[in-house]
C-alpha cells in the first residue's frame, strides 16, 4: 500500500475547517459492497494551520484490509467526518468491507456531516439542476484538473494492478487515480463553504440599512389610477459568513439577493385604499351602498333593505394610506388586503399621506415609518416565501444594478 501526503493552502474558513474534523472520500471498483472493493481513501485535515491531504492507495485487492485498518485507526483522532453523499455510499461501503475482513470500524461516536444533504436542503435557494459534487463545485466556481469520473477510473485501476509496479503507463495510471481523489478531497474542502448559506435559511442576519426607490413601472392592479402609487424599498442585512457565490431569487413582487456578506430584500410600498377584514364576520352586516361592514349592534339601527349579513368576503372596512406589502405577517398589527383571497398582506405605514402617490416620500421618511420589528419581520417573511416556493432563479438580471 502506498501512502502519499501533501500540505496545501486553501483559503477556506468556516466552522468545518477545524482540527477535530476530517474530510474524506473513497474510490472503489464498483457499487456492490460484497463484489467490489475499496482501493483508495483520501483524507484532509488541519495541521499547524494548514490542510494536509493523505492518500492511501492499495496496489492490489489483497491490500484492502490494510487500507481499511489504517483509515480506521486514523479516524480515531477526530470527532467529526465530512464527506459528500458518504452517509449513503462511502460509510456503508467501508462498514461492509470492514466486516468482511473482520476489522473493527465504528462510526457511532463520530459526527457525520454529509455536504450532499446540506446542498439538497438548500435547493430552494440554490436552484441547481443537479446536486452531485461536480454540479455544486461548478455553482461555487471551483475548478478541478481531473477530467475523469470515478466510474471511468475503475478500468484505469484494473489496468494499474494488471501492469505491475513498473513502466511509464503504470506511473501514468497511478497519477490519474491519485489526481481524481485529490481533486475530490480539495473540492470537498471548498464545497464545505456551502454551509454558509444556512445562515440565510436560519435567518442569522443583522440589519444594515434601507433604500427607497420610486418606480413608475410597478403594477399592482391598484384602484388608484395614478401610475406613481407604488415604489420599492430595499432592506440590507449582513451575513455572519461570506457566501462563495451570489444568489438571486425573484418573482413579480419580491426579490432576494445575497452576495458576499450582504443579503438584500426588495418589496413593494404602495399608496392605495385597502380593506381590513374582521374575523368574526357573523357579528357584522354589510352595507352595499357604503361598501363597508358594521357591527350588528350598530346595524340594528339601519333599515333592513340597506344591509345584508356579512360574509368572509364582505366583512371589511376600507382605509386609504401608504402600505408595505409582505408575503406573510405573524405580528399583532392590523393586516390589510385588496381582496379576501389575496395571499399578500399589507401593513399601514402612513394613515394620512399628504399626497395621492409615492412621490412625497424618500429614504429617510420611509425609514422613520418602519419600526425595527417590521423590518426584521419583512426580511424573515421573504426568506420563508422563497424557501417554500419554486421561483425563477438566475445569476443575472440584477434588480439592484
mmCIF file of C-alpha atoms in Angstrom:
data_model
loop_
_atom_site.group_PDB
_atom_site.id
_atom_site.type_symbol
_atom_site.label_atom_id
_atom_site.label_comp_id
_atom_site.label_asym_id
_atom_site.label_seq_id
_atom_site.Cartn_x
_atom_site.Cartn_y
_atom_site.Cartn_z
ATOM 1 C CA UNK A 1 0.000 0.000 0.000
ATOM 2 C CA UNK A 2 1.240 3.440 -0.885
ATOM 3 C CA UNK A 3 0.849 6.488 1.363
ATOM 4 C CA UNK A 4 1.036 9.939 -0.198
ATOM 5 C CA UNK A 5 0.938 13.088 1.957
ATOM 6 C CA UNK A 6 0.843 16.724 0.843
ATOM 7 C CA UNK A 7 0.423 20.042 2.626
ATOM 8 C CA UNK A 8 -1.728 22.556 0.762
ATOM 9 C CA UNK A 9 -3.015 26.106 1.225
ATOM 10 C CA UNK A 10 -6.757 26.553 0.657
ATOM 11 C CA UNK A 11 -8.348 29.860 1.562
ATOM 12 C CA UNK A 12 -11.457 28.449 3.234
ATOM 13 C CA UNK A 13 -12.633 29.495 6.661
ATOM 14 C CA UNK A 14 -15.817 28.016 8.086
ATOM 15 C CA UNK A 15 -16.924 26.011 11.101
ATOM 16 C CA UNK A 16 -15.878 22.719 9.450
ATOM 17 C CA UNK A 17 -12.293 23.850 8.991
ATOM 18 C CA UNK A 18 -11.063 22.858 12.434
ATOM 19 C CA UNK A 19 -8.571 20.385 13.860
ATOM 20 C CA UNK A 20 -11.304 17.992 15.052
ATOM 21 C CA UNK A 21 -12.828 17.481 11.606
ATOM 22 C CA UNK A 22 -11.685 15.035 8.921
ATOM 23 C CA UNK A 23 -12.671 15.346 5.265
ATOM 24 C CA UNK A 24 -12.674 12.049 3.403
ATOM 25 C CA UNK A 25 -13.523 10.374 0.106
ATOM 26 C CA UNK A 26 -13.105 6.813 -1.181
ATOM 27 C CA UNK A 27 -12.612 5.197 -4.581
ATOM 28 C CA UNK A 28 -13.986 1.733 -5.263
ATOM 29 C CA UNK A 29 -14.153 -0.791 -8.089
ATOM 30 C CA UNK A 30 -17.946 -0.553 -8.178
ATOM 31 C CA UNK A 31 -21.103 -0.044 -6.123
ATOM 32 C CA UNK A 32 -21.530 -3.559 -4.733
ATOM 33 C CA UNK A 33 -20.271 -3.812 -1.160
ATOM 34 C CA UNK A 34 -19.683 -7.557 -1.489
ATOM 35 C CA UNK A 35 -18.445 -7.987 -5.064
ATOM 36 C CA UNK A 36 -16.303 -4.814 -5.232
ATOM 37 C CA UNK A 37 -13.593 -3.375 -3.010
ATOM 38 C CA UNK A 38 -12.113 -0.045 -1.918
ATOM 39 C CA UNK A 39 -8.734 0.731 -3.449
ATOM 40 C CA UNK A 40 -8.140 4.367 -2.420
ATOM 41 C CA UNK A 41 -9.029 6.522 0.580
ATOM 42 C CA UNK A 42 -8.172 10.203 0.705
ATOM 43 C CA UNK A 43 -8.443 12.430 3.760
ATOM 44 C CA UNK A 44 -7.790 16.087 4.568
ATOM 45 C CA UNK A 45 -7.298 17.661 7.965
ATOM 46 C CA UNK A 46 -5.863 20.812 9.510
ATOM 47 C CA UNK A 47 -2.384 20.509 10.924
ATOM 48 C CA UNK A 48 -0.404 23.544 12.049
ATOM 49 C CA UNK A 49 -2.892 25.938 10.413
ATOM 50 C CA UNK A 50 -2.578 24.250 7.012
ATOM 51 C CA UNK A 51 -4.511 21.485 5.303
ATOM 52 C CA UNK A 52 -2.745 18.157 4.943
ATOM 53 C CA UNK A 53 -4.004 15.636 2.405
ATOM 54 C CA UNK A 54 -3.147 11.978 2.904
ATOM 55 C CA UNK A 55 -3.999 9.269 0.380
ATOM 56 C CA UNK A 56 -3.731 5.530 0.910
ATOM 57 C CA UNK A 57 -3.617 3.555 -2.337
ATOM 58 C CA UNK A 58 -3.989 -0.228 -2.433
ATOM 59 C CA UNK A 59 -1.724 -1.614 -5.165
ATOM 60 C CA UNK A 60 -3.753 -4.828 -5.264
ATOM 61 C CA UNK A 61 -7.046 -6.178 -3.960
ATOM 62 C CA UNK A 62 -5.178 -8.052 -1.237
ATOM 63 C CA UNK A 63 -4.122 -4.735 0.315
ATOM 64 C CA UNK A 64 -7.695 -3.592 1.009
ATOM 65 C CA UNK A 65 -7.649 -4.875 4.648
ATOM 66 C CA UNK A 66 -4.516 -2.848 5.393
ATOM 67 C CA UNK A 67 -6.095 0.174 3.687
ATOM 68 C CA UNK A 68 -9.255 -0.041 5.788
ATOM 69 C CA UNK A 69 -7.394 -0.785 9.021
ATOM 70 C CA UNK A 70 -5.114 2.201 8.513
ATOM 71 C CA UNK A 71 -8.055 4.516 7.915
ATOM 72 C CA UNK A 72 -9.953 3.108 10.891
ATOM 73 C CA UNK A 73 -7.053 3.836 13.246
ATOM 74 C CA UNK A 74 -6.529 7.309 11.771
ATOM 75 C CA UNK A 75 -10.217 8.164 12.180
ATOM 76 C CA UNK A 76 -9.944 7.836 15.972
ATOM 77 C CA UNK A 77 -8.094 11.178 16.075
ATOM 78 C CA UNK A 78 -11.195 13.140 15.020
ATOM 79 C CA UNK A 79 -14.682 13.874 16.325
ATOM 80 C CA UNK A 80 -16.400 14.688 13.021
ATOM 81 C CA UNK A 81 -16.229 13.313 9.490
ATOM 82 C CA UNK A 82 -17.170 15.411 6.462
ATOM 83 C CA UNK A 83 -17.980 13.858 3.098
ATOM 84 C CA UNK A 84 -20.229 14.160 0.051
ATOM 85 C CA UNK A 85 -23.011 11.554 -0.040
ATOM 86 C CA UNK A 86 -20.957 9.458 2.363
ATOM 87 C CA UNK A 87 -23.970 8.595 4.508
ATOM 88 C CA UNK A 88 -25.426 6.705 1.555
ATOM 89 C CA UNK A 89 -22.288 5.282 -0.078
ATOM 90 C CA UNK A 90 -18.822 5.739 1.458
ATOM 91 C CA UNK A 91 -19.588 4.908 5.087
ATOM 92 C CA UNK A 92 -21.890 1.890 4.445
ATOM 93 C CA UNK A 93 -19.377 0.597 1.888
ATOM 94 C CA UNK A 94 -16.460 0.783 4.329
ATOM 95 C CA UNK A 95 -18.527 -0.741 7.141
ATOM 96 C CA UNK A 96 -19.380 -3.759 4.980
ATOM 97 C CA UNK A 97 -15.823 -4.221 3.721
ATOM 98 C CA UNK A 98 -14.515 -3.947 7.295
ATOM 99 C CA UNK A 99 -16.967 -6.634 8.419
ATOM 100 C CA UNK A 100 -15.870 -8.923 5.598
ATOM 101 C CA UNK A 101 -12.243 -8.560 6.743
ATOM 102 C CA UNK A 102 -13.109 -8.832 10.480
ATOM 103 C CA UNK A 103 -11.880 -5.269 11.099
ATOM 104 C CA UNK A 104 -13.459 -3.198 13.824
ATOM 105 C CA UNK A 105 -14.645 0.097 12.339
ATOM 106 C CA UNK A 106 -17.106 2.166 14.342
ATOM 107 C CA UNK A 107 -18.669 5.403 13.122
ATOM 108 C CA UNK A 108 -21.124 5.638 16.041
ATOM 109 C CA UNK A 109 -19.062 8.050 18.142
ATOM 110 C CA UNK A 110 -18.157 10.394 15.323
ATOM 111 C CA UNK A 111 -20.357 13.145 13.909
ATOM 112 C CA UNK A 112 -21.143 12.552 10.243
ATOM 113 C CA UNK A 113 -21.514 15.688 8.095
ATOM 114 C CA UNK A 114 -22.880 14.948 4.634
ATOM 115 C CA UNK A 115 -22.454 18.013 2.395
ATOM 116 C CA UNK A 116 -24.740 16.430 -0.196
ATOM 117 C CA UNK A 117 -27.596 16.599 2.309
ATOM 118 C CA UNK A 118 -26.688 20.201 3.134
ATOM 119 C CA UNK A 119 -26.744 21.126 -0.561
ATOM 120 C CA UNK A 120 -30.061 19.340 -1.158
ATOM 121 C CA UNK A 121 -31.522 21.091 1.865
ATOM 122 C CA UNK A 122 -30.681 24.409 0.223
ATOM 123 C CA UNK A 123 -32.314 23.618 -3.125
ATOM 124 C CA UNK A 124 -34.945 26.339 -2.635
ATOM 125 C CA UNK A 125 -32.111 28.884 -2.605
ATOM 126 C CA UNK A 126 -29.557 27.341 -4.962
ATOM 127 C CA UNK A 127 -31.904 26.100 -7.736
ATOM 128 C CA UNK A 128 -29.356 23.721 -9.267
ATOM 129 C CA UNK A 129 -30.275 21.195 -11.939
ATOM 130 C CA UNK A 130 -28.237 18.529 -10.124
ATOM 131 C CA UNK A 131 -26.721 18.243 -6.661
ATOM 132 C CA UNK A 132 -23.802 15.908 -7.328
ATOM 133 C CA UNK A 133 -20.391 17.144 -6.218
ATOM 134 C CA UNK A 134 -19.358 18.311 -9.686
ATOM 135 C CA UNK A 135 -22.527 20.428 -10.084
ATOM 136 C CA UNK A 136 -22.124 22.000 -6.646
ATOM 137 C CA UNK A 137 -18.450 22.724 -7.381
ATOM 138 C CA UNK A 138 -19.450 24.393 -10.653
ATOM 139 C CA UNK A 139 -22.002 26.594 -8.838
ATOM 140 C CA UNK A 140 -19.348 27.605 -6.309
ATOM 141 C CA UNK A 141 -16.829 28.395 -9.068
ATOM 142 C CA UNK A 142 -14.475 25.552 -8.162
ATOM 143 C CA UNK A 143 -12.110 24.332 -10.896
ATOM 144 C CA UNK A 144 -10.608 20.858 -10.988
ATOM 145 C CA UNK A 145 -7.787 19.442 -13.152
ATOM 146 C CA UNK A 146 -9.198 15.896 -13.198
ATOM 147 C CA UNK A 147 -11.452 15.115 -16.165
ATOM 148 C CA UNK A 148 -12.428 11.544 -15.260
ATOM 149 C CA UNK A 149 -15.363 10.217 -13.267
ATOM 150 C CA UNK A 150 -14.972 7.604 -10.566
ATOM 151 C CA UNK A 151 -16.677 5.079 -12.822
ATOM 152 C CA UNK A 152 -14.279 5.737 -15.691
ATOM 153 C CA UNK A 153 -11.298 5.187 -13.398
ATOM 154 C CA UNK A 154 -12.334 1.643 -12.489
ATOM 155 C CA UNK A 155 -10.888 0.440 -15.784
ATOM 156 C CA UNK A 156 -7.768 2.531 -15.169
ATOM 157 C CA UNK A 157 -7.275 0.909 -11.762
ATOM 158 C CA UNK A 158 -7.695 -2.592 -13.175
ATOM 159 C CA UNK A 159 -5.008 -1.831 -15.756
ATOM 160 C CA UNK A 160 -2.881 -0.329 -12.975
ATOM 161 C CA UNK A 161 -2.804 -3.530 -10.901
ATOM 162 C CA UNK A 162 -2.503 -5.661 -14.028
ATOM 163 C CA UNK A 163 0.609 -3.860 -15.285
ATOM 164 C CA UNK A 164 2.516 -4.257 -12.024
ATOM 165 C CA UNK A 165 4.716 -1.583 -10.497
ATOM 166 C CA UNK A 166 6.927 -0.775 -13.451
ATOM 167 C CA UNK A 167 6.673 1.252 -16.605
ATOM 168 C CA UNK A 168 5.522 4.653 -17.738
ATOM 169 C CA UNK A 169 1.915 3.521 -18.178
ATOM 170 C CA UNK A 170 1.815 2.312 -14.579
ATOM 171 C CA UNK A 171 3.007 5.722 -13.372
ATOM 172 C CA UNK A 172 0.517 7.495 -15.615
ATOM 173 C CA UNK A 173 -2.375 5.373 -14.327
ATOM 174 C CA UNK A 174 -1.322 5.973 -10.738
ATOM 175 C CA UNK A 175 -1.210 9.707 -11.359
ATOM 176 C CA UNK A 176 -4.761 9.668 -12.783
ATOM 177 C CA UNK A 177 -6.088 7.666 -9.828
ATOM 178 C CA UNK A 178 -4.488 9.908 -7.237
ATOM 179 C CA UNK A 179 -5.401 13.124 -9.076
ATOM 180 C CA UNK A 180 -9.102 12.262 -9.197
ATOM 181 C CA UNK A 181 -9.225 11.521 -5.474
ATOM 182 C CA UNK A 182 -7.034 14.547 -4.695
ATOM 183 C CA UNK A 183 -9.378 16.846 -6.613
ATOM 184 C CA UNK A 184 -12.364 15.250 -4.870
ATOM 185 C CA UNK A 185 -10.806 15.996 -1.496
ATOM 186 C CA UNK A 186 -9.801 19.553 -2.415
ATOM 187 C CA UNK A 187 -13.255 20.080 -3.882
ATOM 188 C CA UNK A 188 -14.806 18.700 -0.718
ATOM 189 C CA UNK A 189 -12.953 21.249 1.406
ATOM 190 C CA UNK A 190 -14.107 24.064 -0.857
ATOM 191 C CA UNK A 191 -17.657 22.698 -1.091
ATOM 192 C CA UNK A 192 -17.826 22.888 2.703
ATOM 193 C CA UNK A 193 -18.429 26.617 2.219
ATOM 194 C CA UNK A 194 -21.955 25.594 1.144
ATOM 195 C CA UNK A 195 -22.869 25.601 4.837
ATOM 196 C CA UNK A 196 -22.596 29.405 4.821
ATOM 197 C CA UNK A 197 -25.979 29.512 3.022
ATOM 198 C CA UNK A 198 -27.584 28.004 6.119
ATOM 199 C CA UNK A 199 -27.259 31.462 7.676
ATOM 200 C CA UNK A 200 -29.922 32.608 5.220
ATOM 201 C CA UNK A 201 -32.408 29.797 5.787
ATOM 202 C CA UNK A 202 -31.819 30.007 9.551
ATOM 203 C CA UNK A 203 -32.283 33.799 9.363
ATOM 204 C CA UNK A 204 -28.988 34.658 11.021
ATOM 205 C CA UNK A 205 -28.808 38.166 9.609
ATOM 206 C CA UNK A 206 -28.077 41.635 11.015
ATOM 207 C CA UNK A 207 -29.818 44.788 9.820
ATOM 208 C CA UNK A 208 -27.668 47.341 7.958
ATOM 209 C CA UNK A 209 -29.923 49.851 6.256
ATOM 210 C CA UNK A 210 -32.792 50.737 3.928
ATOM 211 C CA UNK A 211 -33.151 52.335 0.494
ATOM 212 C CA UNK A 212 -36.276 53.742 -1.144
ATOM 213 C CA UNK A 213 -36.809 53.575 -4.909
ATOM 214 C CA UNK A 214 -39.870 55.093 -6.644
ATOM 215 C CA UNK A 215 -40.809 53.015 -9.688
ATOM 216 C CA UNK A 216 -43.494 54.020 -12.170
ATOM 217 C CA UNK A 217 -43.386 50.549 -13.767
ATOM 218 C CA UNK A 218 -44.710 48.653 -10.741
ATOM 219 C CA UNK A 219 -48.076 47.089 -11.452
ATOM 220 C CA UNK A 220 -50.301 46.141 -8.530
ATOM 221 C CA UNK A 221 -53.772 46.452 -10.097
ATOM 222 C CA UNK A 222 -54.425 49.326 -7.760
ATOM 223 C CA UNK A 223 -57.750 51.116 -7.603
ATOM 224 C CA UNK A 224 -55.683 54.292 -7.698
ATOM 225 C CA UNK A 225 -55.096 55.150 -11.366
ATOM 226 C CA UNK A 226 -52.042 57.273 -10.597
ATOM 227 C CA UNK A 227 -49.012 55.415 -12.042
ATOM 228 C CA UNK A 228 -46.853 56.769 -9.211
ATOM 229 C CA UNK A 229 -48.823 54.991 -6.466
ATOM 230 C CA UNK A 230 -46.138 52.326 -5.869
ATOM 231 C CA UNK A 231 -42.449 52.110 -5.072
ATOM 232 C CA UNK A 232 -39.835 49.694 -3.778
ATOM 233 C CA UNK A 233 -37.910 49.561 -0.554
ATOM 234 C CA UNK A 234 -34.706 47.552 -0.253
ATOM 235 C CA UNK A 235 -33.684 46.201 3.145
ATOM 236 C CA UNK A 236 -29.977 45.383 3.566
ATOM 237 C CA UNK A 237 -28.634 42.888 6.107
ATOM 238 C CA UNK A 238 -25.194 41.472 6.794
ATOM 239 C CA UNK A 239 -24.417 37.744 6.922
ATOM 240 C CA UNK A 240 -22.086 36.269 9.571
ATOM 241 C CA UNK A 241 -20.110 34.443 6.846
ATOM 242 C CA UNK A 242 -19.250 35.319 3.264
ATOM 243 C CA UNK A 243 -21.098 33.155 0.737
ATOM 244 C CA UNK A 244 -18.916 31.902 -2.134
ATOM 245 C CA UNK A 245 -21.409 32.505 -4.961
ATOM 246 C CA UNK A 246 -24.242 35.001 -5.254
ATOM 247 C CA UNK A 247 -27.892 34.001 -5.435
ATOM 248 C CA UNK A 248 -30.827 35.923 -6.858
ATOM 249 C CA UNK A 249 -34.444 34.887 -6.285
ATOM 250 C CA UNK A 250 -37.332 36.905 -7.594
ATOM 251 C CA UNK A 251 -40.991 36.828 -8.519
ATOM 252 C CA UNK A 252 -43.412 39.552 -9.577
ATOM 253 C CA UNK A 253 -43.357 41.260 -6.196
ATOM 254 C CA UNK A 254 -40.315 40.254 -4.135
ATOM 255 C CA UNK A 255 -36.579 39.928 -4.642
ATOM 256 C CA UNK A 256 -33.920 38.257 -2.516
ATOM 257 C CA UNK A 257 -30.299 38.881 -3.462
ATOM 258 C CA UNK A 258 -27.306 37.582 -1.487
ATOM 259 C CA UNK A 259 -23.715 38.369 -2.427
ATOM 260 C CA UNK A 260 -20.500 38.168 -0.412
ATOM 261 C CA UNK A 261 -21.545 39.014 3.161
ATOM 262 C CA UNK A 262 -24.669 41.048 2.315
ATOM 263 C CA UNK A 263 -28.251 39.989 1.701
ATOM 264 C CA UNK A 264 -30.888 42.358 0.335
ATOM 265 C CA UNK A 265 -34.668 42.117 0.194
ATOM 266 C CA UNK A 266 -36.793 44.203 -2.137
ATOM 267 C CA UNK A 267 -40.518 44.602 -1.540
ATOM 268 C CA UNK A 268 -43.253 46.993 -2.649
ATOM 269 C CA UNK A 269 -44.677 50.028 -0.897
ATOM 270 C CA UNK A 270 -47.967 51.411 -2.218
ATOM 271 C CA UNK A 271 -50.397 54.241 -1.580
ATOM 272 C CA UNK A 272 -53.926 52.926 -2.040
ATOM 273 C CA UNK A 273 -57.298 52.165 -0.465
ATOM 274 C CA UNK A 274 -57.204 48.686 1.079
ATOM 275 C CA UNK A 275 -59.524 46.537 3.166
ATOM 276 C CA UNK A 276 -59.335 45.346 6.761
ATOM 277 C CA UNK A 277 -61.273 42.102 7.187
ATOM 278 C CA UNK A 278 -62.927 41.252 10.506
ATOM 279 C CA UNK A 279 -62.558 37.621 11.577
ATOM 280 C CA UNK A 280 -65.916 37.301 13.363
ATOM 281 C CA UNK A 281 -67.931 38.070 10.236
ATOM 282 C CA UNK A 282 -71.125 36.539 11.695
ATOM 283 C CA UNK A 283 -71.329 39.506 14.065
ATOM 284 C CA UNK A 284 -71.380 42.008 11.201
ATOM 285 C CA UNK A 285 -73.654 43.331 8.490
ATOM 286 C CA UNK A 286 -72.535 44.547 5.080
ATOM 287 C CA UNK A 287 -73.829 47.859 3.743
ATOM 288 C CA UNK A 288 -73.747 47.594 -0.071
ATOM 289 C CA UNK A 289 -74.312 51.284 -0.715
ATOM 290 C CA UNK A 290 -71.445 52.319 1.580
ATOM 291 C CA UNK A 291 -69.292 49.288 0.676
ATOM 292 C CA UNK A 292 -68.395 48.638 4.300
ATOM 293 C CA UNK A 293 -69.292 46.371 7.204
ATOM 294 C CA UNK A 294 -70.612 47.415 10.614
ATOM 295 C CA UNK A 295 -71.156 45.506 13.833
ATOM 296 C CA UNK A 296 -74.629 44.076 14.384
ATOM 297 C CA UNK A 297 -75.087 46.268 17.435
ATOM 298 C CA UNK A 298 -74.898 49.307 15.173
ATOM 299 C CA UNK A 299 -76.656 47.635 12.244
ATOM 300 C CA UNK A 300 -79.766 47.327 14.390
ATOM 301 C CA UNK A 301 -80.405 50.988 13.605
ATOM 302 C CA UNK A 302 -80.029 50.553 9.820
ATOM 303 C CA UNK A 303 -83.010 49.866 7.570
ATOM 304 C CA UNK A 304 -83.216 46.204 6.578
ATOM 305 C CA UNK A 305 -83.203 46.996 2.837
ATOM 306 C CA UNK A 306 -79.856 48.763 3.274
ATOM 307 C CA UNK A 307 -77.985 45.876 4.918
ATOM 308 C CA UNK A 308 -77.259 42.201 4.423
ATOM 309 C CA UNK A 309 -75.471 39.697 6.609
ATOM 310 C CA UNK A 310 -71.760 39.898 6.035
ATOM 311 C CA UNK A 311 -69.709 37.053 4.610
ATOM 312 C CA UNK A 312 -65.995 36.438 4.954
ATOM 313 C CA UNK A 313 -65.508 38.302 1.673
ATOM 314 C CA UNK A 314 -67.648 41.342 2.566
ATOM 315 C CA UNK A 315 -66.821 41.796 6.253
ATOM 316 C CA UNK A 316 -64.384 44.705 5.897
ATOM 317 C CA UNK A 317 -63.789 48.377 6.330
ATOM 318 C CA UNK A 318 -61.625 50.378 3.923
ATOM 319 C CA UNK A 319 -58.675 52.587 4.682
ATOM 320 C CA UNK A 320 -56.657 54.893 2.467
ATOM 321 C CA UNK A 321 -52.962 55.049 3.304
ATOM 322 C CA UNK A 322 -49.418 54.071 2.467
ATOM 323 C CA UNK A 323 -48.655 50.393 2.983
ATOM 324 C CA UNK A 324 -45.741 47.984 2.933
ATOM 325 C CA UNK A 325 -46.518 44.717 1.166
ATOM 326 C CA UNK A 326 -45.407 41.371 2.683
ATOM 327 C CA UNK A 327 -45.880 37.719 1.689
ATOM 328 C CA UNK A 328 -46.970 36.967 5.278
ATOM 329 C CA UNK A 329 -47.160 38.514 8.734
ATOM 330 C CA UNK A 330 -47.465 36.928 12.187
ATOM 331 C CA UNK A 331 -47.413 40.021 14.406
ATOM 332 C CA UNK A 332 -50.125 41.992 16.175
ATOM 333 C CA UNK A 333 -50.536 44.941 13.793
ATOM 334 C CA UNK A 334 -53.711 45.239 11.678
ATOM 335 C CA UNK A 335 -53.380 43.457 8.354
ATOM 336 C CA UNK A 336 -54.939 44.870 5.171
ATOM 337 C CA UNK A 337 -55.635 43.279 1.801
ATOM 338 C CA UNK A 338 -57.048 44.219 -1.581
ATOM 339 C CA UNK A 339 -59.378 41.220 -1.550
ATOM 340 C CA UNK A 340 -60.167 38.484 0.922
ATOM 341 C CA UNK A 341 -58.384 35.714 -1.007
ATOM 342 C CA UNK A 342 -55.212 37.675 -1.760
ATOM 343 C CA UNK A 343 -52.082 35.915 -0.493
ATOM 344 C CA UNK A 344 -50.080 39.084 0.168
ATOM 345 C CA UNK A 345 -50.727 41.217 3.222
ATOM 346 C CA UNK A 346 -50.217 44.946 3.819
ATOM 347 C CA UNK A 347 -49.176 46.856 6.910
ATOM 348 C CA UNK A 348 -50.004 50.531 7.102
ATOM 349 C CA UNK A 349 -47.061 52.924 7.300
ATOM 350 C CA UNK A 350 -48.827 56.259 6.877
ATOM 351 C CA UNK A 351 -52.547 56.555 7.595
ATOM 352 C CA UNK A 352 -52.767 60.133 6.309
ATOM 353 C CA UNK A 353 -50.413 60.527 3.350
ATOM 354 C CA UNK A 354 -50.040 64.131 2.235
ATOM 355 C CA UNK A 355 -50.057 63.230 -1.453
ATOM 356 C CA UNK A 356 -52.052 60.727 -3.507
ATOM 357 C CA UNK A 357 -48.917 58.936 -4.681
ATOM 358 C CA UNK A 358 -45.437 57.881 -3.517
ATOM 359 C CA UNK A 359 -43.616 61.000 -4.733
ATOM 360 C CA UNK A 360 -43.863 62.601 -1.315
ATOM 361 C CA UNK A 361 -41.538 60.039 0.303
ATOM 362 C CA UNK A 362 -37.809 59.467 0.394
ATOM 363 C CA UNK A 363 -35.466 57.027 2.139
ATOM 364 C CA UNK A 364 -35.458 58.993 5.410
ATOM 365 C CA UNK A 365 -39.247 59.316 5.662
ATOM 366 C CA UNK A 366 -39.773 55.620 4.917
ATOM 367 C CA UNK A 367 -37.062 54.707 7.423
ATOM 368 C CA UNK A 368 -38.816 56.714 10.126
ATOM 369 C CA UNK A 369 -42.105 54.951 9.394
ATOM 370 C CA UNK A 370 -40.696 51.434 9.665
ATOM 371 C CA UNK A 371 -40.173 50.087 13.188
ATOM 372 C CA UNK A 372 -37.322 47.625 13.592
ATOM 373 C CA UNK A 373 -39.597 44.660 14.300
ATOM 374 C CA UNK A 374 -41.369 45.181 10.967
ATOM 375 C CA UNK A 375 -38.020 45.413 9.158
ATOM 376 C CA UNK A 376 -36.987 42.038 10.553
ATOM 377 C CA UNK A 377 -40.441 40.556 10.004
ATOM 378 C CA UNK A 378 -40.301 41.608 6.339
ATOM 379 C CA UNK A 379 -36.892 40.019 5.810
ATOM 380 C CA UNK A 380 -37.883 36.773 7.541
ATOM 381 C CA UNK A 381 -41.137 36.610 5.577
ATOM 382 C CA UNK A 382 -39.346 36.926 2.230
ATOM 383 C CA UNK A 383 -36.810 34.239 3.195
ATOM 384 C CA UNK A 384 -39.650 31.899 4.131
ATOM 385 C CA UNK A 385 -41.575 32.842 0.986
ATOM 386 C CA UNK A 386 -38.751 31.818 -1.339
ATOM 387 C CA UNK A 387 -37.767 28.820 0.755
ATOM 388 C CA UNK A 388 -41.235 27.316 0.352
ATOM 389 C CA UNK A 389 -41.859 28.197 -3.277
ATOM 390 C CA UNK A 390 -40.427 27.254 -6.623
ATOM 391 C CA UNK A 391 -39.435 30.549 -8.221
ATOM 392 C CA UNK A 392 -37.294 31.804 -11.034
ATOM 393 C CA UNK A 393 -33.586 31.642 -10.260
ATOM 394 C CA UNK A 394 -30.908 33.493 -12.168
ATOM 395 C CA UNK A 395 -27.408 34.851 -11.754
ATOM 396 C CA UNK A 396 -28.093 37.916 -13.878
ATOM 397 C CA UNK A 397 -30.845 40.469 -14.391
ATOM 398 C CA UNK A 398 -29.825 42.073 -11.120
ATOM 399 C CA UNK A 399 -32.655 44.389 -9.965
ATOM 400 C CA UNK A 400 -30.196 46.363 -7.811
ATOM 401 C CA UNK A 401 -27.882 47.313 -10.669
#
